[in-house]
Short mmCIF file of C-alpha atoms in Angstrom, two decimals:
data_model
loop_
_atom_site.label_atom_id
_atom_site.label_comp_id
_atom_site.label_asym_id
_atom_site.label_seq_id
_atom_site.Cartn_x
_atom_site.Cartn_y
_atom_site.Cartn_z
CA UNK A 1103 0.00 0.00 0.00
CA UNK A 1104 1.23 3.51 -0.83
CA UNK A 1105 0.24 6.46 1.37
CA UNK A 1106 0.78 10.02 0.13
CA UNK A 1107 1.64 11.93 3.32
CA UNK A 1108 1.72 15.34 1.64
CA UNK A 1109 -0.26 17.69 3.91
CA UNK A 1110 -1.42 14.92 6.26
CA UNK A 1111 -1.55 15.47 10.01
CA UNK A 1112 0.69 12.99 11.80
CA UNK A 1113 -2.26 11.44 13.66
CA UNK A 1114 -4.12 10.77 10.42
CA UNK A 1115 -1.01 9.31 8.83
CA UNK A 1116 -0.34 6.96 11.75
CA UNK A 1117 -3.97 5.88 11.81
CA UNK A 1118 -3.76 5.03 8.11
CA UNK A 1119 -0.60 2.97 8.67
CA UNK A 1120 -2.18 1.03 11.51
CA UNK A 1121 -5.39 0.42 9.59
CA UNK A 1122 -3.59 -0.84 6.50
CA UNK A 1123 -4.36 -4.56 6.03
CA UNK A 1124 -1.15 -5.09 4.04
CA UNK A 1125 2.15 -5.85 5.73
CA UNK A 1126 4.20 -3.60 3.43
CA UNK A 1127 3.52 0.14 3.54
CA UNK A 1128 5.26 2.87 1.56
CA UNK A 1129 4.89 6.46 2.77
CA UNK A 1130 5.70 9.11 0.18
CA UNK A 1131 6.22 12.88 0.54
CA UNK A 1132 6.80 12.63 4.29
CA UNK A 1133 7.55 16.03 5.84
CA UNK A 1134 8.05 15.97 9.60
CA UNK A 1135 5.17 13.70 10.63
CA UNK A 1136 5.94 12.27 14.08
CA UNK A 1137 5.60 8.84 15.71
CA UNK A 1138 5.57 6.82 12.48
CA UNK A 1139 5.57 3.11 13.27
CA UNK A 1140 5.14 3.60 17.01
CA UNK A 1141 4.61 0.29 18.79
CA UNK A 1142 4.18 -1.73 15.60
CA UNK A 1143 5.49 -5.25 15.21
CA UNK A 1144 4.07 -6.70 12.01
CA UNK A 1145 4.78 -4.25 9.19
CA UNK A 1146 7.58 -3.28 6.83
CA UNK A 1147 7.45 0.48 6.36
CA UNK A 1148 9.38 2.46 3.77
CA UNK A 1149 9.44 6.23 4.20
CA UNK A 1150 10.41 8.64 1.44
CA UNK A 1151 11.13 12.07 2.84
CA UNK A 1152 11.96 13.30 6.33
CA UNK A 1153 9.95 11.82 9.19
CA UNK A 1154 9.63 13.77 12.44
CA UNK A 1155 10.55 12.90 16.00
CA UNK A 1156 10.21 9.46 17.59
CA UNK A 1157 10.16 7.43 14.39
CA UNK A 1158 9.74 3.78 15.42
CA UNK A 1159 9.28 4.54 19.11
CA UNK A 1160 8.46 1.37 21.08
CA UNK A 1161 8.92 -0.67 17.90
CA UNK A 1162 8.42 -4.36 18.70
CA UNK A 1163 9.37 -5.93 15.37
CA UNK A 1164 9.12 -5.50 11.64
CA UNK A 1165 11.25 -2.88 9.92
CA UNK A 1166 11.34 0.78 8.94
CA UNK A 1167 13.55 2.08 6.12
CA UNK A 1168 13.88 5.80 5.46
CA UNK A 1169 15.04 7.20 2.13
CA UNK A 1170 16.27 10.44 3.65
CA UNK A 1171 17.20 11.97 6.99
CA UNK A 1172 15.38 11.54 10.29
CA UNK A 1173 14.84 13.91 13.17
CA UNK A 1174 15.22 13.36 16.94
CA UNK A 1175 14.63 10.29 19.13
CA UNK A 1176 14.47 7.73 16.33
CA UNK A 1177 13.90 4.29 17.87
CA UNK A 1178 12.95 5.74 21.27
CA UNK A 1179 12.60 2.79 23.69
CA UNK A 1180 12.29 0.29 20.85
CA UNK A 1181 12.13 -3.37 21.86
CA UNK A 1182 12.80 -5.16 18.58
CA UNK A 1183 12.84 -4.89 14.82
CA UNK A 1184 15.09 -2.81 12.59
CA UNK A 1185 15.35 0.84 11.54
CA UNK A 1186 17.50 1.73 8.52
CA UNK A 1187 18.25 5.39 7.79
CA UNK A 1188 19.63 6.20 4.32
CA UNK A 1189 20.83 9.58 5.51
CA UNK A 1190 21.66 11.17 8.86
CA UNK A 1191 19.81 11.18 12.20
CA UNK A 1192 19.18 13.85 14.81
CA UNK A 1193 19.80 13.88 18.55
CA UNK A 1194 19.00 11.03 20.97
CA UNK A 1195 18.87 8.34 18.31
CA UNK A 1196 18.12 5.04 20.03
CA UNK A 1197 17.09 6.70 23.29
CA UNK A 1198 16.63 3.98 25.94
CA UNK A 1199 16.31 1.26 23.30
CA UNK A 1200 16.01 -2.24 24.75
CA UNK A 1201 16.29 -4.40 21.64
CA UNK A 1202 16.48 -4.35 17.87
CA UNK A 1203 18.93 -2.62 15.54
CA UNK A 1204 19.37 0.88 14.13
CA UNK A 1205 21.59 1.39 11.08
CA UNK A 1206 22.42 4.98 10.06
CA UNK A 1207 24.27 5.62 6.82
CA UNK A 1208 25.43 9.12 7.75
CA UNK A 1209 25.94 11.05 10.98
CA UNK A 1210 24.02 11.19 14.26
CA UNK A 1211 23.58 14.14 16.61
CA UNK A 1212 24.13 14.45 20.34
CA UNK A 1213 23.34 11.76 22.93
CA UNK A 1214 22.93 8.89 20.52
CA UNK A 1215 22.37 5.68 22.48
CA UNK A 1216 21.58 7.44 25.75
CA UNK A 1217 20.26 4.93 28.31
CA UNK A 1218 20.55 2.03 25.85
CA UNK A 1219 20.23 -1.23 27.78
CA UNK A 1220 20.15 -5.02 27.32
CA UNK A 1221 18.06 -7.69 28.99
CA UNK A 1222 18.55 -11.44 28.62
CA UNK A 1223 18.55 -12.27 24.90
CA UNK A 1224 17.73 -8.68 23.90
CA UNK A 1225 20.96 -6.95 22.87
CA UNK A 1226 20.25 -3.68 21.04
CA UNK A 1227 22.71 -2.37 18.49
CA UNK A 1228 23.34 0.96 16.75
CA UNK A 1229 25.74 1.22 13.80
CA UNK A 1230 26.65 4.71 12.58
CA UNK A 1231 28.39 5.12 9.25
CA UNK A 1232 29.51 8.70 9.75
CA UNK A 1233 30.30 10.64 12.92
CA UNK A 1234 28.53 10.99 16.27
CA UNK A 1235 28.01 14.13 18.34
CA UNK A 1236 28.93 14.60 21.98
CA UNK A 1237 27.68 12.39 24.82
CA UNK A 1238 27.52 9.26 22.69
CA UNK A 1239 26.39 6.32 24.84
CA UNK A 1240 25.55 8.49 27.83
CA UNK A 1241 24.44 6.26 30.73
CA UNK A 1242 24.79 3.21 28.48
CA UNK A 1243 23.84 0.07 30.41
CA UNK A 1244 24.08 -2.58 27.69
CA UNK A 1245 24.08 -3.29 23.99
CA UNK A 1246 26.52 -2.28 21.28
CA UNK A 1247 27.25 1.04 19.56
CA UNK A 1248 29.60 1.17 16.56
CA UNK A 1249 30.87 4.37 14.92
CA UNK A 1250 32.61 3.93 11.56
CA UNK A 1251 33.55 7.57 10.93
CA UNK A 1252 33.42 7.23 7.15
CA UNK A 1253 33.64 10.46 5.14
CA UNK A 1254 34.61 12.34 8.31
CA UNK A 1255 36.71 14.82 6.28
CA UNK A 1256 38.93 15.69 9.22
CA UNK A 1257 36.23 15.67 11.87
CA UNK A 1258 36.61 13.39 14.91
CA UNK A 1259 34.46 10.28 14.65
CA UNK A 1260 33.01 10.96 18.11
CA UNK A 1261 32.42 14.24 19.95
CA UNK A 1262 33.21 15.12 23.56
CA UNK A 1263 32.20 13.28 26.75
CA UNK A 1264 31.63 9.92 25.08
CA UNK A 1265 30.39 7.33 27.59
CA UNK A 1266 29.51 9.72 30.42
CA UNK A 1267 27.72 7.60 33.03
CA UNK A 1268 28.39 4.40 31.06
CA UNK A 1269 27.99 1.31 33.26
CA UNK A 1270 27.36 -1.51 30.78
CA UNK A 1271 27.60 -2.55 27.15
CA UNK A 1272 30.36 -1.58 24.75
CA UNK A 1273 31.23 0.88 22.02
CA UNK A 1274 33.54 0.50 19.05
CA UNK A 1275 35.05 3.49 17.24
CA UNK A 1276 36.77 2.93 13.92
CA UNK A 1277 40.07 4.64 13.17
CA UNK A 1278 42.16 3.93 16.22
CA UNK A 1279 41.80 7.42 17.75
CA UNK A 1280 40.58 7.54 21.36
CA UNK A 1281 37.65 10.00 21.65
CA UNK A 1282 38.47 13.39 23.16
CA UNK A 1283 37.57 14.20 26.78
CA UNK A 1284 36.78 10.59 27.57
CA UNK A 1285 35.59 10.21 31.18
CA UNK A 1286 37.97 8.46 33.58
CA UNK A 1287 35.30 5.84 34.25
CA UNK A 1288 35.49 4.54 30.67
CA UNK A 1289 38.23 2.11 29.62
CA UNK A 1290 39.64 2.39 26.08
CA UNK A 1291 41.65 -0.30 24.30
CA UNK A 1292 42.93 -0.59 20.75
CA UNK A 1293 41.87 -3.72 18.87
CA UNK A 1294 43.60 -5.49 16.04
CA UNK A 1295 40.22 -6.87 14.95
CA UNK A 1296 36.60 -6.54 16.01
CA UNK A 1297 34.91 -9.37 17.94
CA UNK A 1298 32.72 -11.62 15.79
CA UNK A 1299 29.41 -10.11 16.92
CA UNK A 1300 30.56 -6.56 16.15
CA UNK A 1301 32.02 -7.67 12.80
CA UNK A 1302 28.67 -9.17 11.86
CA UNK A 1303 26.95 -5.84 12.60
CA UNK A 1304 29.44 -3.95 10.43
CA UNK A 1305 28.96 -6.45 7.61
CA UNK A 1306 25.20 -5.98 7.90
CA UNK A 1307 25.64 -2.19 7.70
CA UNK A 1308 27.88 -2.54 4.64
CA UNK A 1309 25.37 -4.81 2.89
CA UNK A 1310 22.58 -2.29 3.52
CA UNK A 1311 24.47 0.70 2.15
CA UNK A 1312 26.70 -0.80 -0.53
CA UNK A 1313 30.14 -0.69 1.11
CA UNK A 1314 32.87 -3.29 0.96
CA UNK A 1315 33.02 -4.89 4.39
CA UNK A 1316 36.65 -5.99 4.12
CA UNK A 1317 37.80 -2.43 3.45
CA UNK A 1318 35.79 -1.02 6.35
CA UNK A 1319 36.98 -3.69 8.78
CA UNK A 1320 40.61 -3.30 7.76
CA UNK A 1321 41.02 -0.16 9.88
CA UNK A 1322 41.85 -0.37 13.61
CA UNK A 1323 39.10 0.08 16.19
CA UNK A 1324 38.90 1.43 19.73
CA UNK A 1325 36.77 -0.56 22.18
CA UNK A 1326 35.14 1.41 25.00
CA UNK A 1327 33.77 -0.30 28.11
CA UNK A 1328 33.03 0.74 31.70
CA UNK A 1329 36.22 0.76 33.78
CA UNK A 1330 35.71 -1.86 36.49
CA UNK A 1331 38.61 -0.38 38.46
CA UNK A 1332 37.04 3.07 38.51
CA UNK A 1333 33.27 2.62 38.17
CA UNK A 1334 30.68 5.38 38.19
CA UNK A 1335 29.01 3.90 41.27
CA UNK A 1336 31.82 5.36 43.37
CA UNK A 1337 30.50 8.79 42.48
CA UNK A 1338 27.02 8.03 43.82
CA UNK A 1339 27.43 5.40 46.56
CA UNK A 1340 29.05 6.26 49.86
CA UNK A 1341 31.13 3.11 50.45
#
């Protein structure tokens, strides 16, 4: 089913998506409509244009692919499924996500992956092809964030204060350069090769956006994890 979103109020658009009896939905001429795909689990949605905030919030399954950029809080608290952005994403991408995958071809704004967490078999993942703004992985409690830094053109792959409050999960930054102003509570190590699970995510990103995986993986990576010798809990617990 094809829905022309030109001039549609976001509530009407989302109602039309939910009411659609077909599993595959294509939304054309999208201009800032919010909450597309919220809470859905059984549809494959393709969006042409620029969706508004909270695309795929509480997503439980299925997939959303955007032919363009996305605004803030994409994948907010999503539980499962996949979001693919053929462009760049705004701030707080993957906010508090608990499962599923987000693949961004370009850059992301500030606080990507804030409060991302994992539970049992649910291990959320965010793969960013370009660069990430400051406070990447803020308060990260689980899951995986990968920044490839492609087409950085001299910019750092990751902004300031990466991993502030991080107490679980892991981040991988391509290029071998430790992010600037890294908190003391985050441990950084240079890797000769990515672990298998992270490699698989990079290969998936490359397949989605037409890059050669071997060339991308050939570069060194930095692995960021919470520093068990200097954890954040010391800042909040009086013992």
